[in-house]
Structure formats: structure tokens, C-alpha cells
Coordinates of C-alpha atoms in Angstrom, one line a residue:
Chain Z
M29 CA 127.2 128.4 104.3
A30 CA 130.8 128.5 105.3
A31 CA 132.5 131.6 104.0
H32 CA 135.2 130.8 101.4
R33 CA 136.6 132.9 98.7
P34 CA 136.2 131.1 95.4
V35 CA 139.7 130.4 94.0
N36 CA 140.0 129.5 90.4
G37 CA 143.3 127.9 89.9
F38 CA 145.1 125.9 87.2
L39 CA 146.6 122.6 88.2
P40 CA 149.0 121.3 85.5
R41 CA 148.4 117.6 84.6
E42 CA 151.8 116.5 85.9
A43 CA 150.8 117.9 89.3
F44 CA 147.6 115.9 89.5
G45 CA 149.5 113.4 91.8
E46 CA 149.6 116.3 94.3
L47 CA 145.9 116.2 94.6
L48 CA 146.0 112.5 95.3
A49 CA 148.7 112.9 97.8
T50 CA 146.9 115.7 99.6
L51 CA 143.7 113.8 99.8
R52 CA 145.5 110.7 101.1
G53 CA 147.3 112.9 103.6
G54 CA 143.9 114.2 104.7
G55 CA 142.9 110.6 105.5
Y56 CA 140.8 110.0 102.4
R57 CA 140.7 106.7 100.5
C58 CA 140.6 107.7 96.8
V59 CA 138.3 106.2 94.2
A60 CA 138.4 107.2 90.6
P61 CA 137.4 106.0 87.1
K62 CA 139.3 103.0 85.8
V63 CA 138.8 100.8 82.8
R64 CA 137.8 97.4 83.9
D65 CA 136.0 94.6 82.0
G66 CA 135.5 96.9 79.0
A67 CA 133.8 99.7 80.9
I68 CA 134.7 102.7 82.9
V69 CA 134.0 102.0 86.6
Y70 CA 134.9 103.6 89.9
A71 CA 137.7 101.8 91.6
E72 CA 140.5 102.4 94.2
L73 CA 143.1 104.7 92.7
Q74 CA 146.8 104.3 93.7
A75 CA 148.5 106.5 91.1
Q76 CA 147.6 109.0 88.5
D77 CA 148.7 106.7 85.7
Q78 CA 145.8 104.3 86.5
L79 CA 143.4 106.9 85.2
P80 CA 141.9 106.2 81.8
T81 CA 144.2 108.2 79.5
G82 CA 143.2 108.5 75.9
I83 CA 140.0 106.6 76.6
S84 CA 136.6 107.5 75.2
T85 CA 133.3 105.7 75.1
R86 CA 130.8 105.2 72.3
Q87 CA 127.3 104.7 73.5
A88 CA 124.0 104.2 71.7
P89 CA 120.7 102.5 72.7
G90 CA 121.8 99.0 73.9
R91 CA 125.4 99.7 73.2
Y92 CA 128.5 100.7 75.2
R93 CA 132.1 100.4 74.0
V94 CA 135.3 101.8 75.3
E95 CA 137.5 103.3 72.6
I96 CA 141.2 104.3 72.5
T97 CA 142.0 107.8 71.3
D98 CA 145.1 109.9 71.2
S99 CA 143.8 112.4 73.6
P100 CA 146.1 113.2 76.6
R101 CA 143.0 113.7 78.8
N102 CA 141.9 111.5 81.6
F103 CA 138.3 112.4 81.7
A104 CA 137.3 112.6 78.0
W105 CA 134.5 110.0 78.2
A106 CA 130.9 109.8 79.2
N107 CA 129.6 108.0 82.2
G108 CA 130.1 104.3 82.7
P109 CA 127.4 102.0 84.3
Q110 CA 128.1 103.1 87.8
A111 CA 127.0 106.3 89.4
L112 CA 127.8 107.3 93.0
K113 CA 124.8 105.1 94.1
P114 CA 126.9 101.9 94.9
L115 CA 129.2 104.0 97.1
V116 CA 126.4 105.2 99.4
F117 CA 123.5 102.8 98.9
K118 CA 125.3 99.4 98.8
A119 CA 124.0 96.8 96.4
R120 CA 123.8 94.4 99.3
E121 CA 124.4 95.1 103.0
T122 CA 123.5 93.7 106.4
L123 CA 120.8 95.6 108.3
W124 CA 120.7 93.5 111.5
R125 CA 121.8 90.2 113.1
V126 CA 119.8 87.8 115.2
D127 CA 121.1 85.4 117.8
R128 CA 119.1 82.6 119.1
D129 CA 120.1 80.7 122.3
T130 CA 119.3 77.1 123.1
D131 CA 116.1 78.1 124.9
G132 CA 114.8 79.7 121.7
R133 CA 115.3 83.3 123.0
I134 CA 116.2 85.7 120.2
S135 CA 118.1 89.0 120.4
F136 CA 118.6 91.6 117.7
T137 CA 121.6 93.8 116.9
G138 CA 121.5 96.6 114.5
S139 CA 124.4 96.5 112.0
S140 CA 126.8 99.4 112.1
T141 CA 128.3 100.9 108.9
E142 CA 132.1 100.8 108.8
T143 CA 133.3 103.5 106.6
G144 CA 136.1 106.0 106.4
P145 CA 136.6 109.3 104.5
L146 CA 136.3 108.6 100.8
A147 CA 137.3 110.9 98.0
V148 CA 135.6 110.2 94.7
I149 CA 137.5 111.8 91.7
G150 CA 135.8 112.3 88.4
V151 CA 132.2 112.7 89.5
R152 CA 129.8 114.0 86.8
S153 CA 127.2 116.6 87.1
C154 CA 124.4 114.2 86.4
D155 CA 125.6 112.0 89.2
L156 CA 125.8 114.9 91.7
A157 CA 122.2 115.7 90.8
A158 CA 121.3 112.0 91.4
L159 CA 123.1 112.0 94.7
A160 CA 121.1 115.0 95.8
L161 CA 117.9 113.2 94.9
Q162 CA 119.0 110.1 96.8
D163 CA 119.7 112.4 99.8
R164 CA 116.1 113.5 99.7
H165 CA 115.0 109.9 99.9
F166 CA 117.4 108.4 102.4
L167 CA 118.0 111.5 104.5
A168 CA 114.4 112.6 104.9
N169 CA 114.0 114.4 108.2
D170 CA 111.7 111.9 109.8
C171 CA 113.5 108.9 108.6
V172 CA 117.2 109.0 108.1
D173 CA 118.8 105.8 106.8
P174 CA 121.9 105.4 109.1
H175 CA 123.8 103.3 106.6
Y176 CA 123.4 105.8 103.8
Q177 CA 124.0 108.7 106.1
A178 CA 127.3 107.3 107.4
R179 CA 128.7 106.7 103.9
R180 CA 127.3 110.0 102.5
A181 CA 128.9 112.0 105.3
A182 CA 132.3 110.4 104.5
L183 CA 132.3 111.5 100.9
F184 CA 134.6 114.1 99.4
L185 CA 133.5 114.8 95.9
V186 CA 135.9 115.9 93.1
A187 CA 133.7 116.7 90.1
V188 CA 135.0 116.9 86.6
N189 CA 132.8 118.7 84.1
C190 CA 131.7 116.4 81.3
T191 CA 133.2 117.4 78.0
H192 CA 132.3 114.3 76.0
P193 CA 128.6 113.4 76.5
S194 CA 127.6 110.3 74.7
D195 CA 124.9 109.8 72.1
T196 CA 122.6 108.6 74.9
C197 CA 123.1 111.6 77.2
F198 CA 120.4 114.3 77.8
C199 CA 121.4 116.0 81.0
A200 CA 121.2 119.4 79.3
S201 CA 117.4 118.9 78.8
T202 CA 116.8 117.9 82.5
G203 CA 119.0 120.8 83.7
D204 CA 121.4 118.5 85.5
G205 CA 124.6 119.0 83.4
P206 CA 126.9 118.8 81.6
A207 CA 128.6 121.4 83.9
A208 CA 128.2 121.0 87.6
R209 CA 126.8 123.9 89.6
D210 CA 126.8 122.6 93.2
G211 CA 127.1 119.6 95.4
F212 CA 130.9 119.1 94.9
D213 CA 133.9 119.8 97.1
L214 CA 136.2 120.5 94.2
L215 CA 135.3 121.0 90.6
M216 CA 137.7 120.6 87.8
D217 CA 137.5 121.5 84.1
E218 CA 139.9 119.4 82.1
L219 CA 142.1 121.0 79.4
D220 CA 144.8 119.2 77.4
D221 CA 147.6 120.3 79.7
G222 CA 145.8 120.3 83.1
F223 CA 142.8 121.3 85.1
V224 CA 141.1 124.5 86.1
V225 CA 140.1 123.9 89.6
R226 CA 137.7 125.6 92.0
A227 CA 136.3 124.7 95.4
G228 CA 132.6 124.3 96.3
S229 CA 132.9 123.7 100.0
A230 CA 135.1 124.6 103.0
A231 CA 136.6 121.1 102.9
G232 CA 137.4 121.6 99.2
Q233 CA 138.8 125.0 99.8
K234 CA 141.2 123.5 102.4
I235 CA 142.5 121.0 99.9
L236 CA 142.7 123.5 97.1
Q237 CA 144.9 125.8 99.2
T238 CA 147.6 123.1 99.4
L239 CA 147.7 122.4 95.7
P240 CA 150.4 123.9 93.4
V241 CA 147.9 125.9 91.4
R242 CA 148.5 129.1 89.6
P243 CA 145.8 131.6 88.5
A244 CA 144.0 130.4 85.5
T245 CA 144.6 132.5 82.4
G246 CA 141.8 134.3 80.5
E247 CA 142.6 131.9 77.6
Q248 CA 142.1 128.9 79.8
N249 CA 138.9 130.2 81.2
E250 CA 137.7 130.9 77.7
A251 CA 138.6 127.3 76.7
V252 CA 136.5 126.0 79.6
T253 CA 133.5 128.1 78.7
Q254 CA 133.8 127.0 75.1
Q255 CA 134.0 123.2 75.8
N256 CA 131.2 123.4 78.3
R257 CA 129.0 125.1 75.7
Q258 CA 129.9 122.4 73.2
A259 CA 129.1 119.6 75.6
T260 CA 125.6 121.1 75.9
E261 CA 125.1 121.7 72.2
C262 CA 126.2 118.2 71.1
Q263 CA 123.4 116.5 73.0
T264 CA 120.7 115.3 70.6
R265 CA 118.3 113.6 72.9
Q266 CA 116.0 115.4 75.2
L267 CA 113.1 114.8 77.7
P268 CA 109.9 116.7 77.2
S269 CA 110.2 119.6 79.5
G270 CA 108.3 120.4 82.6
N271 CA 106.4 118.4 85.2
L272 CA 105.1 115.3 83.5
E273 CA 103.2 113.9 86.5
Q274 CA 99.7 114.9 85.4
V275 CA 100.1 114.1 81.8
L276 CA 101.6 110.7 82.5
F277 CA 98.8 109.8 84.9
E278 CA 96.2 111.0 82.4
N279 CA 97.7 108.6 79.9
L280 CA 97.7 105.3 81.9
D281 CA 95.8 103.6 79.1
H282 CA 97.9 104.9 76.2
P283 CA 98.5 102.1 73.7
H284 CA 102.2 102.8 73.7
W285 CA 102.7 101.2 77.1
Q286 CA 101.9 97.9 75.3
T287 CA 104.2 98.7 72.4
V288 CA 107.2 99.2 74.8
A289 CA 106.2 96.1 76.7
E290 CA 106.5 94.0 73.6
R291 CA 110.3 94.9 73.5
C292 CA 111.0 95.2 77.2
L293 CA 112.6 92.1 78.7
S294 CA 111.7 93.2 82.2
C295 CA 115.4 92.5 83.1
G296 CA 115.9 95.4 85.5
N297 CA 119.1 96.6 83.9
C298 CA 117.7 100.1 83.7
T299 CA 116.9 100.2 87.4
S300 CA 120.3 98.8 88.3
V301 CA 122.2 101.5 86.4
C302 CA 119.8 104.3 87.3
P303 CA 121.5 106.6 89.8
T304 CA 118.2 107.5 91.5
C305 CA 116.4 104.2 91.7
F306 CA 116.2 103.4 95.4
C307 CA 114.1 100.2 95.8
Y308 CA 115.5 97.4 97.9
S309 CA 114.3 94.1 99.1
E310 CA 114.9 92.6 102.6
Q311 CA 115.5 89.0 103.5
D312 CA 117.2 86.7 105.9
A313 CA 120.4 85.3 104.5
G314 CA 120.6 81.6 105.1
T315 CA 123.2 80.2 107.4
L316 CA 124.1 76.7 108.5
D317 CA 124.5 77.8 112.1
P318 CA 121.1 77.5 113.8
G319 CA 122.1 80.1 116.4
H320 CA 122.5 83.1 114.1
S321 CA 120.7 84.7 111.2
T322 CA 121.5 87.8 109.2
H323 CA 118.9 90.2 107.8
I324 CA 120.1 91.9 104.7
R325 CA 118.9 94.3 102.0
E326 CA 119.8 94.3 98.4
W327 CA 118.8 96.4 95.4
D328 CA 115.4 95.4 94.0
S329 CA 113.7 96.4 90.8
C330 CA 110.1 97.2 90.0
F331 CA 110.6 95.0 86.9
T332 CA 110.7 91.9 89.1
Q333 CA 107.6 89.8 89.8
G334 CA 108.3 89.8 93.5
H335 CA 108.3 93.6 93.7
S336 CA 104.5 93.9 93.8
Y337 CA 103.6 90.5 95.3
I338 CA 101.2 90.4 98.2
H339 CA 99.9 87.1 99.7
G340 CA 99.0 85.3 96.5
L341 CA 98.5 88.3 94.3
T342 CA 100.9 90.1 92.0
I343 CA 99.8 93.7 91.5
R344 CA 102.0 94.1 88.4
A345 CA 101.9 90.7 86.7
D346 CA 103.0 91.8 83.2
T347 CA 105.7 93.9 81.6
R348 CA 103.3 96.7 80.5
L349 CA 102.4 97.4 84.1
R350 CA 106.0 97.2 85.3
Y351 CA 107.3 99.6 82.6
R352 CA 104.4 101.9 83.3
Q353 CA 105.2 101.8 87.0
W354 CA 108.8 102.7 86.4
L355 CA 108.2 105.6 84.1
T356 CA 105.2 107.1 85.9
H357 CA 107.2 107.0 89.1
K358 CA 110.5 108.2 87.7
L359 CA 109.1 111.1 85.6
G360 CA 105.8 111.5 87.4
S361 CA 105.3 110.6 91.1
W362 CA 108.8 111.8 91.9
H363 CA 107.5 115.4 91.6
S364 CA 105.0 114.9 94.4
Q365 CA 107.4 112.9 96.5
Y366 CA 110.6 114.8 96.1
G367 CA 109.8 118.0 94.3
R368 CA 111.3 117.2 91.0
S369 CA 111.6 114.5 88.3
G370 CA 113.7 111.4 89.3
C371 CA 115.6 111.5 86.0
V372 CA 118.9 113.4 85.7
G373 CA 119.5 112.7 82.0
C374 CA 122.5 110.4 82.4
G375 CA 121.3 108.1 79.7
R376 CA 122.4 104.9 81.4
C377 CA 119.1 103.2 81.1
I378 CA 119.3 103.7 77.3
S379 CA 122.9 102.5 76.9
W380 CA 122.5 99.5 79.2
C381 CA 119.1 98.3 78.0
P382 CA 119.8 95.0 76.2
V383 CA 117.1 95.8 73.6
G384 CA 117.9 99.5 73.3
I385 CA 114.7 101.0 74.7
D386 CA 115.1 104.7 74.8
L387 CA 113.3 106.4 77.7
T388 CA 113.2 109.8 75.9
E389 CA 111.5 108.3 72.9
E390 CA 109.0 106.3 74.9
V391 CA 107.9 109.2 77.1
T392 CA 107.7 111.4 74.1
A393 CA 105.4 108.9 72.4
I394 CA 103.2 108.9 75.4
V395 CA 103.0 112.5 76.4
G396 CA 103.9 114.2 73.1
S397 CA 106.9 116.4 72.7
K398 CA 105.3 119.5 74.1
P399 CA 102.9 118.6 76.9
Chain P
M29 CA 111.9 108.1 113.8
S30 CA 113.3 105.9 116.5
T31 CA 116.2 103.7 115.4
A32 CA 114.5 100.9 117.3
L33 CA 112.0 100.8 114.4
R34 CA 114.8 99.6 112.2
Y35 CA 115.3 96.2 113.8
P36 CA 112.9 94.1 115.8
A37 CA 112.5 93.5 119.5
E38 CA 111.8 90.1 120.9
A39 CA 108.2 89.1 121.8
E40 CA 107.0 85.9 123.4
I41 CA 103.8 84.1 122.4
I42 CA 101.6 83.9 125.4
A43 CA 98.4 82.6 123.8
R44 CA 97.5 81.0 120.5
A45 CA 94.0 80.6 119.1
Q46 CA 93.3 78.5 116.0
E47 CA 90.5 80.5 114.5
T48 CA 89.9 78.3 111.4
P49 CA 92.1 75.6 109.8
S50 CA 94.2 78.4 108.1
I51 CA 93.8 81.3 110.5
V52 CA 95.7 81.7 113.8
S53 CA 95.7 84.5 116.3
L54 CA 98.9 84.9 118.3
T55 CA 98.9 87.0 121.4
V56 CA 102.4 88.2 122.3
R57 CA 104.2 90.2 125.0
L58 CA 107.3 92.2 124.3
T59 CA 110.0 90.7 126.5
D60 CA 112.0 93.9 127.1
S61 CA 109.8 95.8 129.5
A62 CA 111.3 99.1 128.4
V63 CA 110.3 98.4 124.8
A64 CA 106.9 97.2 126.0
D65 CA 106.3 100.4 128.0
R66 CA 107.0 102.6 125.0
F67 CA 104.9 100.6 122.7
R68 CA 101.6 102.3 122.0
F69 CA 99.5 101.9 118.8
Q70 CA 96.5 103.4 117.1
P71 CA 93.8 101.1 115.7
G72 CA 94.7 100.4 112.0
Q73 CA 98.5 100.6 112.5
F74 CA 100.6 97.5 111.8
N75 CA 103.8 95.8 112.9
M76 CA 106.5 94.0 110.9
V77 CA 106.5 90.5 112.4
Y78 CA 109.7 88.5 112.2
L79 CA 110.0 84.8 112.1
Y80 CA 113.5 83.7 113.1
G81 CA 115.7 82.8 110.1
V82 CA 112.9 83.3 107.6
G83 CA 111.8 87.0 107.4
E84 CA 109.3 89.7 108.1
I85 CA 105.7 90.4 107.1
P86 CA 103.4 93.3 107.8
L87 CA 100.5 92.4 110.1
S88 CA 97.8 94.6 111.5
I89 CA 97.2 94.6 115.2
S90 CA 93.9 93.1 116.1
S91 CA 93.9 93.7 119.8
D92 CA 92.5 96.6 121.9
P93 CA 95.0 99.5 122.1
A94 CA 93.9 100.0 125.7
D95 CA 95.6 96.6 126.5
T96 CA 99.2 97.8 126.9
D97 CA 100.4 94.5 128.2
T98 CA 99.9 92.3 125.2
L99 CA 99.3 92.5 121.5
T100 CA 97.4 90.2 119.1
H101 CA 98.1 89.5 115.5
T102 CA 95.8 87.4 113.4
I103 CA 97.5 85.5 110.6
R104 CA 96.3 83.7 107.6
D105 CA 98.6 80.9 106.6
V106 CA 99.4 81.9 102.9
G107 CA 103.1 82.4 102.5
R108 CA 106.5 81.4 103.7
V109 CA 106.6 83.6 106.8
S110 CA 102.9 83.3 107.7
H111 CA 103.1 79.5 107.4
G112 CA 105.9 79.4 109.9
L113 CA 104.2 81.9 112.2
A114 CA 100.9 79.9 112.2
A115 CA 102.8 76.9 113.3
L116 CA 104.3 78.6 116.4
Q117 CA 103.2 77.6 119.9
V118 CA 103.0 79.3 123.3
G119 CA 106.4 80.1 124.6
D120 CA 108.0 80.5 121.1
R121 CA 109.7 83.8 120.3
I122 CA 109.2 86.2 117.4
G123 CA 110.5 89.6 116.5
L124 CA 108.3 92.8 116.3
R125 CA 109.0 96.2 114.7
G126 CA 106.4 98.9 114.9
P127 CA 103.9 100.2 115.1
F128 CA 103.9 101.8 111.6
G129 CA 101.6 103.9 109.5
R130 CA 98.5 105.9 110.1
G131 CA 95.5 104.3 111.6
W132 CA 91.8 105.0 111.5
P133 CA 90.6 108.6 112.1
L134 CA 88.8 107.9 115.3
R135 CA 88.8 111.5 116.5
D136 CA 87.1 112.7 113.3
A137 CA 84.5 110.0 113.8
R138 CA 83.5 111.3 117.2
N139 CA 79.7 112.0 117.6
R140 CA 79.1 110.6 114.1
D141 CA 77.6 107.3 113.0
V142 CA 80.2 104.7 112.1
I143 CA 79.8 102.2 109.3
I144 CA 82.4 99.4 109.2
I145 CA 82.6 97.1 106.2
T146 CA 85.0 94.3 106.1
G147 CA 85.7 91.2 103.9
G148 CA 87.5 88.0 104.8
L149 CA 90.2 88.5 107.3
G150 CA 89.8 92.2 106.6
C151 CA 88.0 92.4 109.9
A152 CA 91.2 91.9 111.8
P153 CA 92.5 95.5 111.4
V154 CA 89.1 96.9 112.4
V155 CA 88.4 94.8 115.5
P156 CA 90.3 97.3 117.6
V157 CA 88.2 100.1 116.1
I158 CA 85.0 98.3 116.9
D159 CA 86.2 97.6 120.5
Y160 CA 87.3 101.2 120.7
V161 CA 83.9 102.5 119.7
I162 CA 82.0 100.0 121.9
N163 CA 84.1 101.0 124.9
R164 CA 83.3 104.6 124.3
R165 CA 79.8 104.1 123.1
K166 CA 78.4 107.5 124.1
S167 CA 81.1 109.4 122.1
Y168 CA 79.9 107.9 118.8
G169 CA 76.6 107.6 117.0
R170 CA 75.2 104.5 115.6
L171 CA 77.6 101.6 114.7
I172 CA 76.9 99.4 111.7
I173 CA 79.1 96.5 111.1
M174 CA 79.0 94.6 107.8
Q175 CA 81.2 91.6 107.3
G176 CA 81.5 89.3 104.3
V177 CA 83.3 86.0 103.8
K178 CA 83.7 83.6 100.9
H179 CA 82.4 80.6 102.8
S180 CA 80.5 80.8 106.0
D181 CA 83.1 78.5 107.6
D182 CA 85.6 81.3 107.1
L183 CA 83.9 83.5 109.5
I184 CA 85.9 84.0 112.6
W185 CA 85.0 85.7 115.9
R186 CA 81.4 84.7 115.7
E187 CA 81.1 85.3 119.4
H188 CA 82.5 88.9 119.0
Y189 CA 79.8 89.7 116.4
D190 CA 77.1 88.3 118.6
A191 CA 78.4 90.4 121.6
W192 CA 78.7 93.6 119.5
D193 CA 75.2 93.1 118.1
A194 CA 73.8 93.1 121.7
H195 CA 75.0 96.7 122.2
P196 CA 72.6 99.6 121.9
D197 CA 72.5 101.4 118.5
T198 CA 74.6 98.7 117.0
Q199 CA 73.7 96.6 114.0
V200 CA 75.8 93.6 112.8
L201 CA 75.2 92.1 109.4
L202 CA 76.9 89.1 108.0
A203 CA 77.2 87.7 104.5
A204 CA 78.8 84.7 103.0
D205 CA 79.2 84.0 99.2
V206 CA 78.6 80.4 100.1
G207 CA 76.5 79.6 103.1
G208 CA 77.1 76.3 104.9
T209 CA 74.7 74.5 107.2
R210 CA 73.5 76.6 110.2
W211 CA 74.3 79.8 108.4
N212 CA 71.7 82.4 109.3
G213 CA 73.4 85.3 107.6
V214 CA 72.8 86.6 104.0
V215 CA 74.1 84.4 101.2
G216 CA 75.7 86.6 98.6
P217 CA 78.3 89.4 98.4
V218 CA 78.7 91.9 101.2
T219 CA 77.0 94.6 99.1
E220 CA 73.7 92.7 99.5
L221 CA 73.9 93.8 103.2
F222 CA 73.2 97.4 102.1
D223 CA 69.6 96.5 101.6
K224 CA 69.3 95.3 105.1
A225 CA 71.3 98.0 106.8
Q226 CA 69.6 100.9 108.4
L227 CA 72.1 103.2 106.7
P228 CA 72.7 106.4 108.7
T229 CA 72.8 110.0 107.5
Q230 CA 75.3 111.7 105.3
D231 CA 77.2 112.7 108.4
S232 CA 78.6 109.3 109.1
V233 CA 82.0 107.8 108.5
A234 CA 82.8 104.5 106.8
F235 CA 85.8 102.3 107.5
L236 CA 86.5 99.6 104.9
C237 CA 89.0 96.8 104.9
G238 CA 89.3 93.7 102.8
P239 CA 89.9 92.5 99.2
E240 CA 90.0 95.5 96.8
P241 CA 87.1 94.4 94.5
M242 CA 84.9 94.2 97.5
I243 CA 86.0 97.6 98.7
R244 CA 85.4 99.1 95.3
A245 CA 81.8 97.7 95.1
C246 CA 81.1 98.9 98.6
V247 CA 82.5 102.4 98.1
K248 CA 80.3 102.7 95.0
R249 CA 77.3 101.9 97.1
L250 CA 78.3 104.3 99.9
I251 CA 78.7 107.1 97.4
E252 CA 75.3 106.2 95.9
E253 CA 73.8 106.4 99.4
G254 CA 75.1 110.0 99.6
L255 CA 78.3 109.5 101.7
P256 CA 81.0 112.1 100.7
T257 CA 84.3 110.6 99.5
G258 CA 86.0 112.5 102.3
S259 CA 84.1 110.4 104.9
I260 CA 85.2 107.1 103.4
W261 CA 88.4 105.5 104.8
I262 CA 90.0 102.4 103.5
S263 CA 92.9 100.3 104.7
M264 CA 95.3 99.2 101.9
E265 CA 97.7 96.3 101.5
R266 CA 100.8 96.3 99.4
N267 CA 104.2 94.6 99.5
M268 CA 106.1 96.0 102.4
Q269 CA 109.6 95.2 103.4
C270 CA 111.0 98.2 105.3
A271 CA 107.8 99.8 106.6
L272 CA 109.8 103.1 106.7
G273 CA 108.9 104.5 103.3
Q274 CA 112.2 103.6 101.8
C275 CA 112.3 100.2 100.1
G276 CA 109.8 101.4 97.5
H277 CA 107.6 98.3 97.2
C278 CA 104.4 99.7 98.7
Q279 CA 104.3 102.8 96.4
F280 CA 100.8 103.6 95.3
G281 CA 101.3 106.4 92.8
D282 CA 103.0 109.1 94.9
R283 CA 102.0 107.5 98.2
F284 CA 104.0 105.1 100.4
V285 CA 101.3 102.8 101.8
C286 CA 103.4 101.9 104.8
R287 CA 104.0 105.5 105.8
D288 CA 101.2 107.6 104.3
G289 CA 98.7 104.7 105.0
P290 CA 97.8 101.9 105.4
V291 CA 94.5 103.8 106.1
F292 CA 93.7 106.4 103.5
C293 CA 90.9 108.8 103.0
Y294 CA 89.2 107.6 99.8
A295 CA 89.1 111.2 98.4
D296 CA 92.9 111.2 98.5
I297 CA 93.4 108.1 96.4
Q298 CA 90.3 107.7 94.3
H299 CA 92.1 108.7 91.1
L300 CA 94.2 105.5 91.3
F301 CA 92.1 103.2 93.5
G302 CA 91.1 100.2 91.4
R303 CA 93.5 101.0 88.6
K304 CA 95.2 97.8 87.5
G305 CA 98.9 97.8 88.2
F306 CA 99.0 100.3 91.1

């Protein structure tokens, strides 16, 4: 660990632009939350006034709405559909290209990943936890994904502690939020008139030193503690605690799998918005030029028929088996594979499910509340 | 992990054998000699085989690992990629990535009796095993080969079976669910061969490959015969796209079949093996 003295400083809201300027000066492209198409999404940020000011979200199973409030804050909302996943694990990208000459000889070229330093502002604790999980998958010692690795190494993460969890959030019960503990370069706690900022890495420390911060007052620190406690206490949903791997695999024939399947559309929305789902399909992208072909990958979902297809046989032909695969993997097999559950409590799969299936309710019905 | 495993290398088809109307064996040579020199595989491992402009499929390697000059893949024409591969001719080019996965535990099997049970084209992944044992006959005990097919016309490599059968301490047993004319093997499922087999002692190893219902039935028989689950090894098939343990398709519970398999010790997977949906 690089030695850095934790500095806890207060950055007035009107000086937030300094952070942007410093990051840009350091060569970073800045991405931050913006309201687009009725949702909060990560997009390129040019100026502070593009941040969502006085914006909140109301979320419930199968429901997500952006609402206008009179708050002066920029980060007084719960997560939108995107996590950090699309920034490091692209929804679609080229893996390699093939050229074929007129004699039919073929040659292959691996695709390089073009990326530059990228600062993401407004990262939530649940998404930092999800990124750490994707790191375990894509950066495993014996098999590093070069595309993911290049984008991951280029990230500078400015976390903002979540003060407004939605009705669908349950990060407190998974231990992944609402306050971030690690995995960030800078961490901000938003107050009405500004931000209490601290660094979590040497790179973050370097940026922080250039900002016009003054020492945070005891009152400000107390306000931060208070709002973080509130953000934990206001969460009503929770996952059954502990490692559910054994109990889930002991309940493969539980009748509730069929009950969920009768509602589930097998649409894959949950896997698309899930910040830890990593499945991808590979295919050749068609071209009219007979001399070239491109091999791409794109996000796949265990809810599709093709996901389990092998020469004439579909292993998971019906929704019951697909939902069971998703849940037993996410909350079960992940423990054996990556040392912890694959769920970080962001609640996206609940909000963005078109029929409002609630993961926490379904798993509780299957394993009981206290396994 | 070598980055070369992330995209294919070119290989040229140097021989093609039409085994049955729907099964073709392609013998290929990697065209880049540096790639070819590095390429070594264990029996039971597989390659991702690429058809230009169409895509990749996982295929086990059915040739002898001692043959470092060429490789053979045996393909059943069942899907988009395999259909195109089966139509290729000598001189055509394909792409190869591999080898991937864990093969058969041939070291563990040393000095023990070896039972090999295969169904359909399931014999392809174990042909190199049989050749391996035959070529090192003194290092292994008895060799019992049981092969089942749906119809006797589906049996390929008849001459291989005849040749293996001629070796000392080697028993070859064949079964077809439907026996055509001139079929002198057993008519019925492969499990019927157990009655004819001179099954060896508990200290043998069994290698199984083929359709899962057949494997399930045979594993049950082997356990009844007294074989410990730790001595039973099976080769599994699942959807595979990356072969690197990353794309997620081949997951079998907590295992990635492409990386942790495709050959598994039955004791390690018996809790899920045969469970619908996994």
C-alpha cells in the first residue's frame, strides 16, 4: 500500500468545478451521472451544471421514476440502471479480426483496446463492490481478460456515499453499502453546501492535494455520520444472511421455483442491469466483404434459450430452470467460485424487472429467512 | 495463460475422411511452424475450431498426442459451424485455439485396469486414450472397451476396434440399439455389455464419454460392480464460447466445464450430475 496520510477536507459546492478541472488537467476524461431518457445514467460530463441537481428517484419492484425535488444536492438519488460494468466490460466489443486472401489463407489479429484515463464521478458503494467482484472474474491470475484489464487500469473512481437508497436497495444487508469502505480513489460525502472529501489511493491523494479544501468541521463530520446511519436504517429489504450455497442446492426441487417461473418473462433485464453478471456470447459479425470477418462478444444472459444450447439439446429449456440457474449461481456458486455471494444489494434486478420479481422475497421463500 | 489462446491460429486440412454420411474426420496441420511446435495436448483436451465467417465450436482431439505434426478432429454435422466444417475439403483453412481443459488422468491409471465406456461419437475423445494405453501396454493392466451406438450403421472406426481387440489383455465389446445386417455385436443399450465384460477388480479406473443418460446408467452399474466413485471419470459437454472460464455458458454448478473439465472425477460432480437444468 502506498503511504498516504488520510486528509479529510471540505470542498464547497461552488468549487466542485475545480475537481473537474484538476481531473481534466490530469488527462482524465470525466464521466458522471446525468438524467437521460428518464433515468440517471453515466455520461460524459463537461460542466458541473450538467449534474442532476434536485433530482431524486422513486423505485419499487418493476418501477423506476426520476423525480424533481428542491434539494440543492447533485447526488441525492439511488442508482440508475447502469453500474460501472458497461465502462469496463463493454456490452459489445471486437475480440479479433480475420482476413482471408484470394487463395483462402486466413490470418487472425487480436483486437487491441483503445482507452484513455477515465474518471468516474458519483460511484456508489454497491458498484465498487460489484467492480471488485468483476475483477475477481476477469482478472484471475491464470486468465486475465486484456480488454477488461486495459479499461480497469484506466479508471479513477470518485465515489459518493449514497444518502438516498431507494425502496429496492438492500446493500446494508449484503455488507456492500451504503457507505464505501475501499476501492475508490476519492470518496465524497455530500452535504447541502458541499462535500467532505477523502482519498483512498495515492492517485486520489494527489488530486485531493490540489483542491481548495479546508478542514471539515466537527459539525460537518457529525452530519456525515448521521446521514450515513440514516441511509442504512431506511433500507427495508434484506437478503437472508450468510453463505446460501448449500441451502440453495439442497432446495433445487423447491416448489417456489415454479411459482417464480410463472411470473418471470425470461427477458434478461435482471442480468443486463446486474453489476456482477459476466456472461457473454461470441459470434462472427457478418460483413459483405468476403475478405474480412470480425469476431465479437456481447453480453449474454442465462435467461436466453441459446445460453445452455449444445448440439440439438437445450439444458435449460424452461423458465423455472433458468431462474434457478441465475439465483443458485448468483447467491450460491459464487461463494465457491469467488469467495462470496455475487449479489451486492443494489436492487436493480428488482426495479428493472418488468413484472416486479423481488430477488429478496424469492430467495427468502426458498431458503427461509434464517437459514 | 498465453494470449495466443484468445484468438485462433490458421490450420490447413491435409486429410479428410467421411466416416458416416454425417460424421467427418478432418486432419489438420497448424500452418505457423512456431505455433505448431508449441502445440502439445493431453488426451481428453479440446480445441475451439473456427470456420471462417461463421464461428467457433469446441471439438475434442481424436488423434494420438504423440503425433506432433498433425491433429484430427472428428465432427458430427449437427449445427451451423459443424455443417460448414463437414463440407470442407483438403487444402481448406480453418482456425484453431487450444488446447483447453483437463484431460484424462492417465498417470493415475498406470498399472491399473482401464475400463473405457463410450456412446455414439463419444468414442472420439477417448480414441487418443486407447492409443496411448495400447502404445504403452505394459504400463497398464487390462483394457476393456465398451462402445454403444444407436444404429449399427453409426459405428465408426470398425477397423480400430478390430485392431485393439487383437491386443493382449484387451477386450472390445460393441452394442447397437438397432442392429443392421451383418451386425455381430450386442443389440441393446451399452449397459448390456456389462454382462459380457470380464470386469476387473476394484482397483481399476473407468473413463466414460457420450450422452449423459448413457453415462448415468453405466456409472450406476460400475458403482454396483464395486468401483469407487473416485475411480470413475467422465467427459462432459456444455455450451462453450470462450473456453477460458469467462463467458459463463459452460457452468455446471460452481465448475466451469471448459476450464475445470471437460474430464471430471465423478466423485467431484455426482451431487449435480444428472440433475435437470445443470
